[in-house]
XYZ file of C-alpha atoms in Angstrom:
348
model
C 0.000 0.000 0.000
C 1.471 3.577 -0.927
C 2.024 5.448 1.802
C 0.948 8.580 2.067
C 3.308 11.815 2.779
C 4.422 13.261 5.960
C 0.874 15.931 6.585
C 1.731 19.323 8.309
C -0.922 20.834 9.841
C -2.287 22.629 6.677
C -2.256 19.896 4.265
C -6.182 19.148 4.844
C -7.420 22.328 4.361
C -4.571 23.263 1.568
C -6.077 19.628 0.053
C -9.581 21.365 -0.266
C -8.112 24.905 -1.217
C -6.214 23.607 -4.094
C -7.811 20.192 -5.406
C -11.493 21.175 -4.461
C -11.023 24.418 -7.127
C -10.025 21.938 -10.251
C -12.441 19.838 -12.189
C -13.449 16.147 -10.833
C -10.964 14.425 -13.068
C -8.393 16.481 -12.733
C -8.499 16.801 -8.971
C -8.705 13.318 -8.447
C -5.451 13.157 -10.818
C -3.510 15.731 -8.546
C -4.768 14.158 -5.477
C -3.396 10.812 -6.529
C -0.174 12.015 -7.738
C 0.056 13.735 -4.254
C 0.720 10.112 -2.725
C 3.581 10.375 -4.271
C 5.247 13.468 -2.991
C 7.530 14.484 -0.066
C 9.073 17.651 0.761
C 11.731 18.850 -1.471
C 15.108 21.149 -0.412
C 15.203 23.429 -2.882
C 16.811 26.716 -2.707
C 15.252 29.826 -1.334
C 13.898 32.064 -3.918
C 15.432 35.138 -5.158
C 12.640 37.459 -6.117
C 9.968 37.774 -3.905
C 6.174 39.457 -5.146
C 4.464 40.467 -1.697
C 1.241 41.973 -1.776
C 1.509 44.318 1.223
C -2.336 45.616 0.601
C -5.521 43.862 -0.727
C -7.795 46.585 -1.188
C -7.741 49.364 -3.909
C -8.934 52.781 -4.443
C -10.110 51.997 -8.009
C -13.200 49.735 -9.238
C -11.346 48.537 -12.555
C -13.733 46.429 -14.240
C -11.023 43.589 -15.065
C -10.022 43.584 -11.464
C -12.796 44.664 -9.199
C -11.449 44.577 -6.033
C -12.191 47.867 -5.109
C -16.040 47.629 -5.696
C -16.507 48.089 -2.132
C -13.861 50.330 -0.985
C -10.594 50.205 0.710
C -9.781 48.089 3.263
C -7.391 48.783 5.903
C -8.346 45.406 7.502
C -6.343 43.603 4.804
C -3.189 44.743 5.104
C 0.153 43.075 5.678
C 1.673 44.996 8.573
C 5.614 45.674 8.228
C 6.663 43.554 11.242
C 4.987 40.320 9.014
C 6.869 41.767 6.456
C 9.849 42.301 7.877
C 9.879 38.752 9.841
C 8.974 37.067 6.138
C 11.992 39.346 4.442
C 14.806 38.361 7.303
C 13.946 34.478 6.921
C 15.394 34.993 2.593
C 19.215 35.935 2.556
C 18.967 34.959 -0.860
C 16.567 37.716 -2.050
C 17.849 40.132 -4.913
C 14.644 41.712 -5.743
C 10.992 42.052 -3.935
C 8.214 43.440 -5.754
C 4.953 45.079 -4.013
C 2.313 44.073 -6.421
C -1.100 42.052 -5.779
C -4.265 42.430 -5.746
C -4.617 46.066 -4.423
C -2.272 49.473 -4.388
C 0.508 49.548 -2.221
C 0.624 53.310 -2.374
C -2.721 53.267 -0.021
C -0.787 51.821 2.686
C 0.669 55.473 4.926
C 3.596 53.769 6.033
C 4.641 52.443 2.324
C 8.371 54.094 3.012
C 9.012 51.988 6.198
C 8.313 48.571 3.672
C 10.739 50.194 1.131
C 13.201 50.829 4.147
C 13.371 47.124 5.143
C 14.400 46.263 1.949
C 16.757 49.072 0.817
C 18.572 48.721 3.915
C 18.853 44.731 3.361
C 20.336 45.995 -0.156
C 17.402 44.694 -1.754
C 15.597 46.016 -5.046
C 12.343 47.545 -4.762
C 9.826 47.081 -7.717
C 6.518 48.201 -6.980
C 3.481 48.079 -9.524
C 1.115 50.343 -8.919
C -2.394 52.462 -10.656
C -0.270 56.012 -10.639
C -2.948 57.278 -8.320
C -0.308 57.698 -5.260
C 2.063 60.693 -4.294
C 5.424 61.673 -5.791
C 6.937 61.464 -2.523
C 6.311 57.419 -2.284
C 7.519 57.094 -5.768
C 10.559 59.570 -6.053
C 11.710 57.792 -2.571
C 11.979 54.285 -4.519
C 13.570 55.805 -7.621
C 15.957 57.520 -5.635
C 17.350 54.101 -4.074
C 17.439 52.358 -6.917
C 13.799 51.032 -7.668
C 11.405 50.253 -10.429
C 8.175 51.211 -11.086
C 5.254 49.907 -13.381
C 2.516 52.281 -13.548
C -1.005 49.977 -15.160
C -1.613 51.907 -18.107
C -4.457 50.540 -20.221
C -5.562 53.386 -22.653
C -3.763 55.977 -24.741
C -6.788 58.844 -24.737
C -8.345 60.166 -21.633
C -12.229 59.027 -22.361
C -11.020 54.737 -22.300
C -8.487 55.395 -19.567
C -11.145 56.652 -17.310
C -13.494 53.862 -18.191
C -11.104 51.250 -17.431
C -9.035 52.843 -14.510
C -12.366 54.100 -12.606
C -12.535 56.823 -11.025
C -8.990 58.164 -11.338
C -8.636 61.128 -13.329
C -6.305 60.826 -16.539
C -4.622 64.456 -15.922
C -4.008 63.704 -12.221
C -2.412 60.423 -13.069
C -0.864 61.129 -16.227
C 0.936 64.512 -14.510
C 2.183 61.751 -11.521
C 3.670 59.666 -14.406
C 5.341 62.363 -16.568
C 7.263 63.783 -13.109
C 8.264 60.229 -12.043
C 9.685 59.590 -15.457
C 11.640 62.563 -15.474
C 12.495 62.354 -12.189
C 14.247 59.339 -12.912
C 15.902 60.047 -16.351
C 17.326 63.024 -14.713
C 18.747 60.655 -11.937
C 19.419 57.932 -13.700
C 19.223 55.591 -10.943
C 15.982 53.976 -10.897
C 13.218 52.571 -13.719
C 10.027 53.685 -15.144
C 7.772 51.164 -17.017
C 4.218 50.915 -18.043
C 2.446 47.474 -17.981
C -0.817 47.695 -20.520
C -3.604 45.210 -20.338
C -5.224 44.254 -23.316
C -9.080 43.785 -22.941
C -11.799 44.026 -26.073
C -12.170 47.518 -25.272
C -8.446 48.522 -25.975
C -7.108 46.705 -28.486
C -6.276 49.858 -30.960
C -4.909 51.833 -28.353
C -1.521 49.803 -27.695
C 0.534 51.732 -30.334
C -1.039 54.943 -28.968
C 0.240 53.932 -25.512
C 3.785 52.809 -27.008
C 4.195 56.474 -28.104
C 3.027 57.747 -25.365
C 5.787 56.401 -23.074
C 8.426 57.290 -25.912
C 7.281 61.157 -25.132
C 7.700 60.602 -21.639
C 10.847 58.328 -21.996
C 10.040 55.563 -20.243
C 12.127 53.003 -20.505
C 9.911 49.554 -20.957
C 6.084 48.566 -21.726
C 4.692 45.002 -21.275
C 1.495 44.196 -22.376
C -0.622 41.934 -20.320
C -3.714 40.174 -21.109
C -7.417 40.413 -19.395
C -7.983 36.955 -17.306
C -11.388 36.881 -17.020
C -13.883 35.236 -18.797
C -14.878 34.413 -22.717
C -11.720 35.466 -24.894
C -12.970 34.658 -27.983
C -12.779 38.782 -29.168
C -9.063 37.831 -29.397
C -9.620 35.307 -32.107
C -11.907 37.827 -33.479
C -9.431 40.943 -32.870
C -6.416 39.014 -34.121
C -5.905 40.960 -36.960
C -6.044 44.405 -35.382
C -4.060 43.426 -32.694
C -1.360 41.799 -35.107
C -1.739 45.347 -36.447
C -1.242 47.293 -33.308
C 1.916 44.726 -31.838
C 3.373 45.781 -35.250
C 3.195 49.354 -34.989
C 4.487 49.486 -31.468
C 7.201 47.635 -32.386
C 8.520 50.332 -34.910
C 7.781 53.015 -32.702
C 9.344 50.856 -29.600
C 12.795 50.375 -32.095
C 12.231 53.857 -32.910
C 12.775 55.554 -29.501
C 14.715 52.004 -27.753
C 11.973 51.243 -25.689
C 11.732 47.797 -24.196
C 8.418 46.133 -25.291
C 7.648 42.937 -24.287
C 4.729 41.619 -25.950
C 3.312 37.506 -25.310
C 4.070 34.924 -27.857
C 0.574 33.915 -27.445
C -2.433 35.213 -26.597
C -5.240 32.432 -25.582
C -3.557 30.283 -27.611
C -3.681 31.932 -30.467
C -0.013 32.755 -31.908
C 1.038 36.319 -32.423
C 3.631 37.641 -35.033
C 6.079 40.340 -34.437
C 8.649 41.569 -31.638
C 7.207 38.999 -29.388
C 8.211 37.402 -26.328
C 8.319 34.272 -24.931
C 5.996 33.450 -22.037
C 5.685 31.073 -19.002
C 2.671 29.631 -21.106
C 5.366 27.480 -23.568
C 7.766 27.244 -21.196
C 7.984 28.265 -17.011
C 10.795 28.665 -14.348
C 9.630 31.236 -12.922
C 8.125 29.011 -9.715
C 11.688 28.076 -8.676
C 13.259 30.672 -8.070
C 10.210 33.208 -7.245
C 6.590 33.220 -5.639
C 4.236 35.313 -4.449
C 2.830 36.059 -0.413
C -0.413 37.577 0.178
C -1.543 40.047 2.604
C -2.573 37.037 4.771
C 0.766 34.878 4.560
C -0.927 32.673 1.867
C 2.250 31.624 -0.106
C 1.146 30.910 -3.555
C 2.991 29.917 -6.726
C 3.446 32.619 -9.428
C 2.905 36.478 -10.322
C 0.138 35.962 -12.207
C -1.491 35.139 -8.951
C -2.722 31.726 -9.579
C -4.873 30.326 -6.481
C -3.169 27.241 -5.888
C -1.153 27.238 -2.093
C 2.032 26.099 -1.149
C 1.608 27.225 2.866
C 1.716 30.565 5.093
C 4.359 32.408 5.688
C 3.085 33.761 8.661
C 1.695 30.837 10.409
C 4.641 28.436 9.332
C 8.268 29.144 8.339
C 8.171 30.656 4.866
C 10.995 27.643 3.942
C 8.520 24.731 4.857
C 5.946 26.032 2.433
C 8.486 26.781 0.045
C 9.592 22.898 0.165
C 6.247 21.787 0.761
C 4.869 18.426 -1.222
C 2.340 20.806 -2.468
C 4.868 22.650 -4.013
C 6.745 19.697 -5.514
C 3.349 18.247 -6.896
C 3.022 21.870 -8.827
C 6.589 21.645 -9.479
C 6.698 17.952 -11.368
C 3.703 19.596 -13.140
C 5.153 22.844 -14.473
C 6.039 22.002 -17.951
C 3.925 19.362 -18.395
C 0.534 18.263 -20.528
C -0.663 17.782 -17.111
C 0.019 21.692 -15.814
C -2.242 23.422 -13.539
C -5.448 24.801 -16.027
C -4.702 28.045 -14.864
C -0.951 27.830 -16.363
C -2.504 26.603 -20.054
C -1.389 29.587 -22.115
C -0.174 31.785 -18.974
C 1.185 35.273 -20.904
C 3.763 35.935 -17.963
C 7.099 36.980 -18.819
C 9.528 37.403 -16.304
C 11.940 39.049 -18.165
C 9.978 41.850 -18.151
C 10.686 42.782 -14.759
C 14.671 41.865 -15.058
């Protein structure tokens, strides 16, 4: 009889968290393969993505999470953080980024302090709706920013990025960026998110950030529901990848555009994503507001652990993360990995 791994004291509710999500057949597969697996010894990761905040000051409607407001119950405090950040000598980069805007949270400079002064990079994705301040003081030691910019004319960016105001937020970006050319110490890029209702406005947006001279976009992709508009929109968004590669050449802008979109194959100055091909799991993850450790940036649901009730390393080695792990690159990935866009070079 196959005996069954060692169980922490997670592993029956992680069991229904993880397995309980994926279809019948599919769980039963992963539950059964589970048998199988023991805690690995892997390294510790070098990139962290911590989401210091779940709430947001914006109802996006790919997003939604701030439908009902912000939050301040869901919030990482920086002692967590801190405790979770001096368990990983190994890290080289942590990026604030999640499911909510880091720039809400009052104290944001005491999170970038723990790092900077643990000589780690700060990259911090955010909706451009914060102050200057917060921003200039992660530039000025060394940081990254990605400001989510969706639109390239006022009227879609407001319908998308509800209820900031494109003037406030553009202004914001246009001082950050020149804040930090003028410095040249830290980066400025924009990550754009294509949905049905922006398809033509990617070029726009590539020009836009060669005015402002920033240095990199990315574009992302909408996860949420029926994609078949991008079988239907293949041809104008062939179109637009196109153009904003010229104008991307034109001014040396870093674009990083998906290989794939949904499966369908895109032409051009694309880039290769996790969806053909992913590493990204061993050697980064991602920790929520509540400790949950989970598996990639593109926030997948599946769990390895907590980081707050556990030590971060025993999740990191757990067997669920070796089941995900023998998985990866397989026919038998996690559903939400089939045709994943990520691309962690992006952020390098």
């Amino acid at each position: 009889m196959l005996k069954a791994p060692a169980l922490d004291a997670n592993s029956f509710s992680l069991d229904r968290r993880n397995f309980d999500l994926l279809p019948d057949a599919v769980a039963q597969d992963w539950r059964s393969e589970f048998l199988h697996c023991r805690r690995g010894n892997r390294p510790k990761p070098t990139r962290l993505i911590v989401e210091i905040f779940n709430s947001c000051n914006l109802d996006c409607p790919m997003c939604r999470v701030g439908q009902y407001g912000i939050d301040y119950s869901r919030l990482m405090s920086v002692g967590d953080f801190t405790d979770i950040i001096d368990q990983l000598d190994s890290l080289k980069e942590v990026r604030l980024n999640g499911l909510g805007e880091s720039t809400l949270v009052h104290n944001l400079k005491e999170y970038i302090d723990v790092l900077s002064q643990r000589s780690i990079k700060t990259e911090l994705v955010t909706n451009g709706t914060g102050e200057f301040d917060d921003y200039k003081y992660i530039i000025d030691r060394g940081g990254s920013i990605f400001f989510s910019w969706d639109a390239a004319t006022k009227a879609i960016f407001e319908k998308l990025r509800r209820p900031a105001r494109w003037k406030k937020v553009f202004e914001t970006l246009q001082k950050v960026s020149e804040h930090a050319s003028a410095s040249h110490i830290g980066n400025v890029g924009l990550i754009f998110t294509l949905q049905k209702l922006n398809v033509s406005h990617f070029s726009g947006v590539i020009q836009m950030a060669a005015d402002l001279k920033v240095q990199s976009v990315q574009m992302n992709v909408i996860k949420k529901g029926a994609n078949e508009w991008i079988k239907d929109s293949k041809g104008e968004i062939s179109y637009e990848i196109n153009k904003a590669c010229e104008i991307s050449k034109r001014h040396r802008i870093k674009l990083f555009v998906p290989s794939q979109i949904s499966g369908t194959a895109l032409a051009g100055c694309s880039s290769s994503t996790a969806g053909s091909h992913c590493l990204a799991p061993t050697h980064e993850t991602v920790i929520r507001w509540n400790g949950d450790v989970q598996v990639c940036n593109m926030f997948n649901p599946y769990v390895l652990g907590s980081a707050l009730d556990d030590n971060f390393m025993n999740s990191w080695n757990s067997a669920f993360a070796e089941l995900f792990l023998r998985r990866l690159n397989s026919n038998a990935k996690h559903p939400y990995c089939i045709n994943c866009v990520y691309m962690p070079q992006a952020y390098a």
